[in-house]
GROMACS .gro file of C-alpha atoms in nm:
model
  349
    1UNK     CA    1   3.094  -0.750   0.655
    2UNK     CA    2   2.833  -1.039   0.617
    3UNK     CA    3   2.900  -1.291   0.349
    4UNK     CA    4   2.582  -1.168   0.167
    5UNK     CA    5   2.773  -0.844   0.079
    6UNK     CA    6   3.108  -1.026  -0.015
    7UNK     CA    7   3.027  -1.078  -0.384
    8UNK     CA    8   2.957  -0.703  -0.422
    9UNK     CA    9   3.247  -0.520  -0.246
   10UNK     CA   10   3.213  -0.224  -0.477
   11UNK     CA   11   2.837  -0.210  -0.528
   12UNK     CA   12   2.746  -0.048  -0.204
   13UNK     CA   13   3.064   0.158  -0.151
   14UNK     CA   14   2.878   0.503  -0.157
   15UNK     CA   15   2.616   0.382   0.080
   16UNK     CA   16   2.870   0.242   0.326
   17UNK     CA   17   3.049   0.580   0.315
   18UNK     CA   18   2.725   0.760   0.423
   19UNK     CA   19   2.766   0.824   0.799
   20UNK     CA   20   2.396   0.740   0.865
   21UNK     CA   21   2.461   0.371   0.751
   22UNK     CA   22   2.825   0.264   0.750
   23UNK     CA   23   2.924  -0.097   0.726
   24UNK     CA   24   2.702  -0.203   1.025
   25UNK     CA   25   2.400  -0.029   0.884
   26UNK     CA   26   2.455  -0.185   0.542
   27UNK     CA   27   2.495  -0.525   0.706
   28UNK     CA   28   2.162  -0.469   0.890
   29UNK     CA   29   2.002  -0.386   0.546
   30UNK     CA   30   2.139  -0.706   0.401
   31UNK     CA   31   1.976  -0.913   0.675
   32UNK     CA   32   1.649  -0.730   0.663
   33UNK     CA   33   1.308  -0.871   0.536
   34UNK     CA   34   1.057  -0.629   0.410
   35UNK     CA   35   0.688  -0.684   0.317
   36UNK     CA   36   0.578  -0.444   0.031
   37UNK     CA   37   0.200  -0.418   0.033
   38UNK     CA   38   0.098  -0.305  -0.314
   39UNK     CA   39   0.317  -0.314  -0.624
   40UNK     CA   40   0.180  -0.025  -0.842
   41UNK     CA   41   0.310   0.325  -0.873
   42UNK     CA   42   0.419   0.380  -0.507
   43UNK     CA   43   0.507   0.017  -0.426
   44UNK     CA   44   0.693  -0.032  -0.748
   45UNK     CA   45   0.908   0.275  -0.684
   46UNK     CA   46   0.972   0.167  -0.332
   47UNK     CA   47   1.067  -0.189  -0.436
   48UNK     CA   48   1.310  -0.042  -0.675
   49UNK     CA   49   1.483   0.184  -0.429
   50UNK     CA   50   1.503  -0.090  -0.166
   51UNK     CA   51   1.629  -0.347  -0.417
   52UNK     CA   52   1.904  -0.116  -0.530
   53UNK     CA   53   1.985  -0.031  -0.162
   54UNK     CA   54   2.058  -0.401  -0.095
   55UNK     CA   55   1.784  -0.508   0.140
   56UNK     CA   56   1.799  -0.875   0.213
   57UNK     CA   57   1.451  -0.988   0.112
   58UNK     CA   58   1.160  -0.817  -0.051
   59UNK     CA   59   0.812  -0.986  -0.028
   60UNK     CA   60   0.584  -0.829  -0.292
   61UNK     CA   61   0.209  -0.874  -0.266
   62UNK     CA   62  -0.041  -0.734  -0.509
   63UNK     CA   63  -0.357  -0.887  -0.666
   64UNK     CA   64  -0.365  -0.674  -0.979
   65UNK     CA   65  -0.226  -0.702  -1.340
   66UNK     CA   66  -0.038  -0.450  -1.554
   67UNK     CA   67  -0.265  -0.223  -1.773
   68UNK     CA   68  -0.165   0.033  -2.030
   69UNK     CA   69  -0.282   0.321  -1.802
   70UNK     CA   70  -0.021   0.211  -1.548
   71UNK     CA   71   0.278   0.285  -1.770
   72UNK     CA   72   0.316   0.661  -1.724
   73UNK     CA   73   0.382   0.634  -1.356
   74UNK     CA   74   0.459   0.260  -1.264
   75UNK     CA   75   0.831   0.240  -1.318
   76UNK     CA   76   0.879  -0.129  -1.315
   77UNK     CA   77   0.648  -0.217  -1.610
   78UNK     CA   78   0.665  -0.200  -1.984
   79UNK     CA   79   0.432  -0.241  -2.280
   80UNK     CA   80   0.478  -0.613  -2.300
   81UNK     CA   81   0.373  -0.650  -1.937
   82UNK     CA   82   0.059  -0.446  -2.016
   83UNK     CA   83  -0.036  -0.620  -2.339
   84UNK     CA   84   0.000  -0.963  -2.170
   85UNK     CA   85  -0.167  -0.842  -1.847
   86UNK     CA   86   0.116  -0.991  -1.644
   87UNK     CA   87   0.053  -0.983  -1.256
   88UNK     CA   88   0.213  -0.685  -1.116
   89UNK     CA   89   0.437  -0.869  -0.866
   90UNK     CA   90   0.565  -1.102  -1.139
   91UNK     CA   91   0.655  -0.821  -1.369
   92UNK     CA   92   0.816  -0.631  -1.084
   93UNK     CA   93   1.024  -0.932  -0.990
   94UNK     CA   94   1.132  -0.981  -1.351
   95UNK     CA   95   1.240  -0.615  -1.383
   96UNK     CA   96   1.423  -0.611  -1.049
   97UNK     CA   97   1.616  -0.923  -1.136
   98UNK     CA   98   1.769  -0.751  -1.432
   99UNK     CA   99   1.940  -0.504  -1.212
  100UNK     CA  100   2.129  -0.777  -1.028
  101UNK     CA  101   2.225  -0.752  -0.672
  102UNK     CA  102   2.186  -0.975  -0.354
  103UNK     CA  103   1.824  -0.898  -0.289
  104UNK     CA  104   1.589  -1.192  -0.283
  105UNK     CA  105   1.260  -1.092  -0.437
  106UNK     CA  106   0.953  -1.313  -0.358
  107UNK     CA  107   0.634  -1.224  -0.550
  108UNK     CA  108   0.279  -1.312  -0.425
  109UNK     CA  109  -0.002  -1.238  -0.673
  110UNK     CA  110  -0.271  -1.257  -0.423
  111UNK     CA  111  -0.525  -1.047  -0.231
  112UNK     CA  112  -0.394  -0.934   0.103
  113UNK     CA  113  -0.633  -1.057   0.379
  114UNK     CA  114  -0.568  -1.114   0.751
  115UNK     CA  115  -0.448  -1.472   0.694
  116UNK     CA  116  -0.203  -1.377   0.421
  117UNK     CA  117  -0.089  -1.084   0.625
  118UNK     CA  118  -0.004  -1.311   0.908
  119UNK     CA  119   0.172  -1.558   0.679
  120UNK     CA  120   0.391  -1.308   0.504
  121UNK     CA  121   0.435  -1.042   0.776
  122UNK     CA  122   0.506  -1.241   1.100
  123UNK     CA  123   0.889  -1.240   1.062
  124UNK     CA  124   0.954  -0.917   0.873
  125UNK     CA  125   1.153  -0.621   0.998
  126UNK     CA  126   0.930  -0.358   0.822
  127UNK     CA  127   0.606  -0.322   0.623
  128UNK     CA  128   0.575  -0.068   0.349
  129UNK     CA  129   0.248   0.081   0.230
  130UNK     CA  130   0.211   0.105  -0.141
  131UNK     CA  131  -0.160   0.022  -0.141
  132UNK     CA  132  -0.450   0.221  -0.269
  133UNK     CA  133  -0.727   0.168  -0.020
  134UNK     CA  134  -0.788   0.253   0.351
  135UNK     CA  135  -0.928  -0.095   0.443
  136UNK     CA  136  -0.584  -0.250   0.378
  137UNK     CA  137  -0.410   0.030   0.566
  138UNK     CA  138  -0.619  -0.022   0.887
  139UNK     CA  139  -0.560  -0.393   0.862
  140UNK     CA  140  -0.182  -0.350   0.834
  141UNK     CA  141  -0.197  -0.096   1.129
  142UNK     CA  142  -0.381  -0.343   1.354
  143UNK     CA  143  -0.141  -0.622   1.255
  144UNK     CA  144   0.181  -0.411   1.296
  145UNK     CA  145   0.077  -0.264   1.629
  146UNK     CA  146  -0.031  -0.604   1.765
  147UNK     CA  147   0.302  -0.771   1.660
  148UNK     CA  148   0.514  -0.454   1.717
  149UNK     CA  149   0.644  -0.430   1.369
  150UNK     CA  150   0.740  -0.081   1.224
  151UNK     CA  151   0.542   0.018   0.907
  152UNK     CA  152   0.551   0.324   0.690
  153UNK     CA  153   0.220   0.475   0.569
  154UNK     CA  154   0.225   0.647   0.241
  155UNK     CA  155  -0.045   0.776   0.006
  156UNK     CA  156  -0.043   0.980  -0.317
  157UNK     CA  157  -0.312   1.131  -0.540
  158UNK     CA  158  -0.302   1.409  -0.792
  159UNK     CA  159   0.014   1.615  -0.731
  160UNK     CA  160   0.068   1.540  -0.365
  161UNK     CA  161   0.068   1.291  -0.085
  162UNK     CA  162   0.164   1.213   0.271
  163UNK     CA  163   0.400   0.985   0.463
  164UNK     CA  164   0.408   0.875   0.826
  165UNK     CA  165   0.633   0.617   0.981
  166UNK     CA  166   0.475   0.409   1.258
  167UNK     CA  167   0.693   0.244   1.515
  168UNK     CA  168   0.479   0.057   1.775
  169UNK     CA  169   0.581   0.157   2.121
  170UNK     CA  170   0.765   0.462   2.008
  171UNK     CA  171   0.485   0.701   1.886
  172UNK     CA  172   0.139   0.726   1.737
  173UNK     CA  173  -0.030   0.471   1.508
  174UNK     CA  174  -0.244   0.533   1.208
  175UNK     CA  175  -0.563   0.540   1.425
  176UNK     CA  176  -0.411   0.818   1.638
  177UNK     CA  177  -0.414   1.035   1.322
  178UNK     CA  178  -0.729   0.895   1.154
  179UNK     CA  179  -0.938   0.723   1.420
  180UNK     CA  180  -1.193   0.582   1.164
  181UNK     CA  181  -1.165   0.534   0.792
  182UNK     CA  182  -1.351   0.777   0.571
  183UNK     CA  183  -1.676   0.646   0.410
  184UNK     CA  184  -1.623   0.442   0.083
  185UNK     CA  185  -1.598   0.672  -0.212
  186UNK     CA  186  -1.568   0.999  -0.013
  187UNK     CA  187  -1.203   1.046  -0.088
  188UNK     CA  188  -1.038   1.087  -0.422
  189UNK     CA  189  -0.827   0.811  -0.574
  190UNK     CA  190  -0.577   0.803  -0.864
  191UNK     CA  191  -0.854   0.685  -1.090
  192UNK     CA  192  -1.091   0.952  -1.002
  193UNK     CA  193  -0.851   1.259  -0.955
  194UNK     CA  194  -0.558   1.134  -1.150
  195UNK     CA  195  -0.189   1.138  -1.037
  196UNK     CA  196   0.147   1.249  -1.179
  197UNK     CA  197   0.484   1.059  -1.159
  198UNK     CA  198   0.672   1.334  -0.976
  199UNK     CA  199   0.426   1.311  -0.684
  200UNK     CA  200   0.473   0.934  -0.676
  201UNK     CA  201   0.858   0.972  -0.683
  202UNK     CA  202   0.854   1.222  -0.407
  203UNK     CA  203   0.640   1.017  -0.174
  204UNK     CA  204   0.820   0.692  -0.249
  205UNK     CA  205   1.169   0.864  -0.200
  206UNK     CA  206   1.066   0.986   0.143
  207UNK     CA  207   0.921   0.644   0.238
  208UNK     CA  208   1.243   0.479   0.117
  209UNK     CA  209   1.468   0.717   0.305
  210UNK     CA  210   1.274   0.652   0.627
  211UNK     CA  211   1.289   0.275   0.558
  212UNK     CA  212   1.668   0.277   0.520
  213UNK     CA  213   1.694   0.466   0.844
  214UNK     CA  214   1.470   0.229   1.038
  215UNK     CA  215   1.632  -0.086   0.889
  216UNK     CA  216   1.987   0.038   0.923
  217UNK     CA  217   1.960   0.182   1.273
  218UNK     CA  218   2.057  -0.006   1.586
  219UNK     CA  219   1.804  -0.038   1.879
  220UNK     CA  220   1.916   0.300   2.024
  221UNK     CA  221   1.864   0.473   1.691
  222UNK     CA  222   1.525   0.320   1.647
  223UNK     CA  223   1.414   0.419   1.999
  224UNK     CA  224   1.524   0.778   1.936
  225UNK     CA  225   1.317   0.797   1.606
  226UNK     CA  226   1.056   1.072   1.625
  227UNK     CA  227   0.774   0.996   1.384
  228UNK     CA  228   0.581   1.281   1.211
  229UNK     CA  229   0.335   1.327   0.929
  230UNK     CA  230   0.492   1.484   0.622
  231UNK     CA  231   0.288   1.630   0.337
  232UNK     CA  232   0.417   1.718  -0.012
  233UNK     CA  233   0.266   1.899  -0.304
  234UNK     CA  234   0.505   1.884  -0.603
  235UNK     CA  235   0.287   2.105  -0.814
  236UNK     CA  236   0.288   2.403  -0.569
  237UNK     CA  237   0.641   2.315  -0.435
  238UNK     CA  238   0.508   2.291  -0.075
  239UNK     CA  239   0.615   2.051   0.220
  240UNK     CA  240   0.464   2.045   0.557
  241UNK     CA  241   0.567   1.855   0.865
  242UNK     CA  242   0.310   1.793   1.134
  243UNK     CA  243   0.383   1.649   1.474
  244UNK     CA  244   0.143   1.374   1.561
  245UNK     CA  245   0.108   1.269   1.921
  246UNK     CA  246   0.012   0.931   2.047
  247UNK     CA  247  -0.354   0.926   2.175
  248UNK     CA  248  -0.392   0.740   2.509
  249UNK     CA  249  -0.754   0.667   2.419
  250UNK     CA  250  -0.659   0.523   2.073
  251UNK     CA  251  -0.859   0.200   2.034
  252UNK     CA  252  -0.560   0.032   1.866
  253UNK     CA  253  -0.234   0.134   2.017
  254UNK     CA  254  -0.395   0.258   2.341
  255UNK     CA  255  -0.660   0.000   2.422
  256UNK     CA  256  -0.519  -0.304   2.224
  257UNK     CA  257  -0.841  -0.353   2.016
  258UNK     CA  258  -0.769  -0.481   1.664
  259UNK     CA  259  -1.110  -0.458   1.516
  260UNK     CA  260  -1.011  -0.432   1.151
  261UNK     CA  261  -0.780  -0.733   1.182
  262UNK     CA  262  -1.054  -0.937   1.365
  263UNK     CA  263  -1.343  -0.833   1.134
  264UNK     CA  264  -1.124  -0.909   0.824
  265UNK     CA  265  -1.090  -1.259   0.935
  266UNK     CA  266  -1.468  -1.299   0.923
  267UNK     CA  267  -1.549  -1.118   0.598
  268UNK     CA  268  -1.441  -1.253   0.274
  269UNK     CA  269  -1.545  -1.195  -0.091
  270UNK     CA  270  -1.811  -1.457  -0.207
  271UNK     CA  271  -1.848  -1.592  -0.557
  272UNK     CA  272  -2.217  -1.624  -0.634
  273UNK     CA  273  -2.274  -1.957  -0.793
  274UNK     CA  274  -2.395  -1.943  -1.151
  275UNK     CA  275  -2.421  -1.565  -1.165
  276UNK     CA  276  -2.068  -1.455  -1.289
  277UNK     CA  277  -2.072  -1.219  -0.988
  278UNK     CA  278  -1.863  -1.153  -0.677
  279UNK     CA  279  -2.013  -1.016  -0.349
  280UNK     CA  280  -1.789  -0.793  -0.140
  281UNK     CA  281  -1.878  -0.760   0.222
  282UNK     CA  282  -2.014  -0.452   0.393
  283UNK     CA  283  -1.773  -0.182   0.505
  284UNK     CA  284  -1.719  -0.051   0.857
  285UNK     CA  285  -1.841   0.296   0.738
  286UNK     CA  286  -2.153   0.359   0.537
  287UNK     CA  287  -2.088   0.533   0.201
  288UNK     CA  288  -2.262   0.856   0.104
  289UNK     CA  289  -2.426   0.747  -0.218
  290UNK     CA  290  -2.544   1.090  -0.319
  291UNK     CA  291  -2.198   1.238  -0.312
  292UNK     CA  292  -2.040   0.924  -0.460
  293UNK     CA  293  -2.291   0.943  -0.759
  294UNK     CA  294  -2.160   1.285  -0.842
  295UNK     CA  295  -1.796   1.188  -0.820
  296UNK     CA  296  -1.832   0.881  -1.027
  297UNK     CA  297  -1.991   1.079  -1.308
  298UNK     CA  298  -1.699   1.325  -1.305
  299UNK     CA  299  -1.455   1.038  -1.297
  300UNK     CA  300  -1.590   0.884  -1.609
  301UNK     CA  301  -1.766   0.573  -1.473
  302UNK     CA  302  -2.031   0.443  -1.729
  303UNK     CA  303  -2.398   0.463  -1.675
  304UNK     CA  304  -2.398   0.592  -1.324
  305UNK     CA  305  -2.747   0.564  -1.187
  306UNK     CA  306  -2.930   0.577  -0.845
  307UNK     CA  307  -3.200   0.333  -0.769
  308UNK     CA  308  -3.330   0.409  -0.419
  309UNK     CA  309  -3.085   0.260  -0.159
  310UNK     CA  310  -2.856   0.134  -0.448
  311UNK     CA  311  -2.600   0.292  -0.674
  312UNK     CA  312  -2.512   0.120  -1.000
  313UNK     CA  313  -2.241   0.203  -1.253
  314UNK     CA  314  -2.024   0.034  -1.516
  315UNK     CA  315  -1.645  -0.021  -1.464
  316UNK     CA  316  -1.432  -0.199  -1.719
  317UNK     CA  317  -1.643  -0.484  -1.853
  318UNK     CA  318  -1.827  -0.521  -1.527
  319UNK     CA  319  -2.137  -0.380  -1.360
  320UNK     CA  320  -2.112  -0.259  -1.000
  321UNK     CA  321  -2.412  -0.248  -0.754
  322UNK     CA  322  -2.331  -0.061  -0.442
  323UNK     CA  323  -2.552  -0.097  -0.130
  324UNK     CA  324  -2.603   0.155   0.152
  325UNK     CA  325  -2.408  -0.057   0.393
  326UNK     CA  326  -2.103  -0.060   0.166
  327UNK     CA  327  -2.168  -0.410   0.029
  328UNK     CA  328  -2.111  -0.447  -0.342
  329UNK     CA  329  -2.191  -0.688  -0.625
  330UNK     CA  330  -1.939  -0.699  -0.910
  331UNK     CA  331  -2.114  -0.859  -1.211
  332UNK     CA  332  -1.897  -0.987  -1.496
  333UNK     CA  333  -1.625  -1.168  -1.315
  334UNK     CA  334  -1.584  -1.461  -1.087
  335UNK     CA  335  -1.238  -1.357  -0.966
  336UNK     CA  336  -1.256  -1.207  -0.614
  337UNK     CA  337  -0.913  -1.035  -0.671
  338UNK     CA  338  -1.044  -0.849  -0.984
  339UNK     CA  339  -1.370  -0.757  -0.819
  340UNK     CA  340  -1.183  -0.606  -0.529
  341UNK     CA  341  -0.952  -0.422  -0.759
  342UNK     CA  342  -1.241  -0.263  -0.948
  343UNK     CA  343  -1.408  -0.163  -0.603
  344UNK     CA  344  -1.082  -0.003  -0.484
  345UNK     CA  345  -1.026   0.181  -0.810
  346UNK     CA  346  -1.347   0.370  -0.786
  347UNK     CA  347  -1.434   0.353  -0.420
  348UNK     CA  348  -1.116   0.297  -0.235
  349UNK     CA  349  -0.891   0.565  -0.083
   0.00000   0.00000   0.00000
């Protein structure tokens, strides 16, 4: 076994005894590098599972800080982290370190854009989705397909969620399933529809199991992997497995067009000088402002009001102005990461 496992001859005994891994599989885990995109409810649970499993390196990226509302479902954080508003990746790294083990944890408290994705993802063996918005998922899908890096899509809201592993060259990509992202604000988020911890745990466990299989498998095992979309509802106790076929006319894995990756390189948040405001660029799909107005009111956003082609509402200590093309002004901050987090909280998916 590799020297990385030598100080822990007993630690991984039960995993090594599992026929799906064995010594060779555990050794591959110890050599693996994983990029964890998002470190909240889903990402934090995933990080915990893979850290305990002995993955070689975990790169955590998340722009957000810990808040009190995170604590019922985000397992790596405590009240001190929330009261001090510690960056989620730093709090996660601190908690994981207390568990010991050989895994190297590298936190990045930054917004994931195309440049950072290339920097952190170019040499990883797997990318895990723990994010809370579609834009980042389509960005990751473009990058992963282009560079032929496996990734595992996962989403959770309310009492359920879905998971789909994506292995470029061996099955469909995200755009085979969802060719275009839904309009901003058209889908429920954890902040608008709520979420319960058992749903998070179920989705994270499925993602983690698939991750161990992909990372621990040899080339033959990976080539025989048959991805499918799995939906789980822990409230109803229902599970559905849906076969998804690769689409030959898929613009991403079929035609090699990486429009989300390329457009993301051109569009960045802008701090408006002297206005304590951040402008977020237009989205690829136009939002339905009428439907969004009704949803925001139900979700508890402050002072939701429509003004012709604009929609305004209060969020945290900020004022949000949403334009018909998806562009947004977040007044009350000069921090692009915070502005993006507020946008994703109410308008992401």
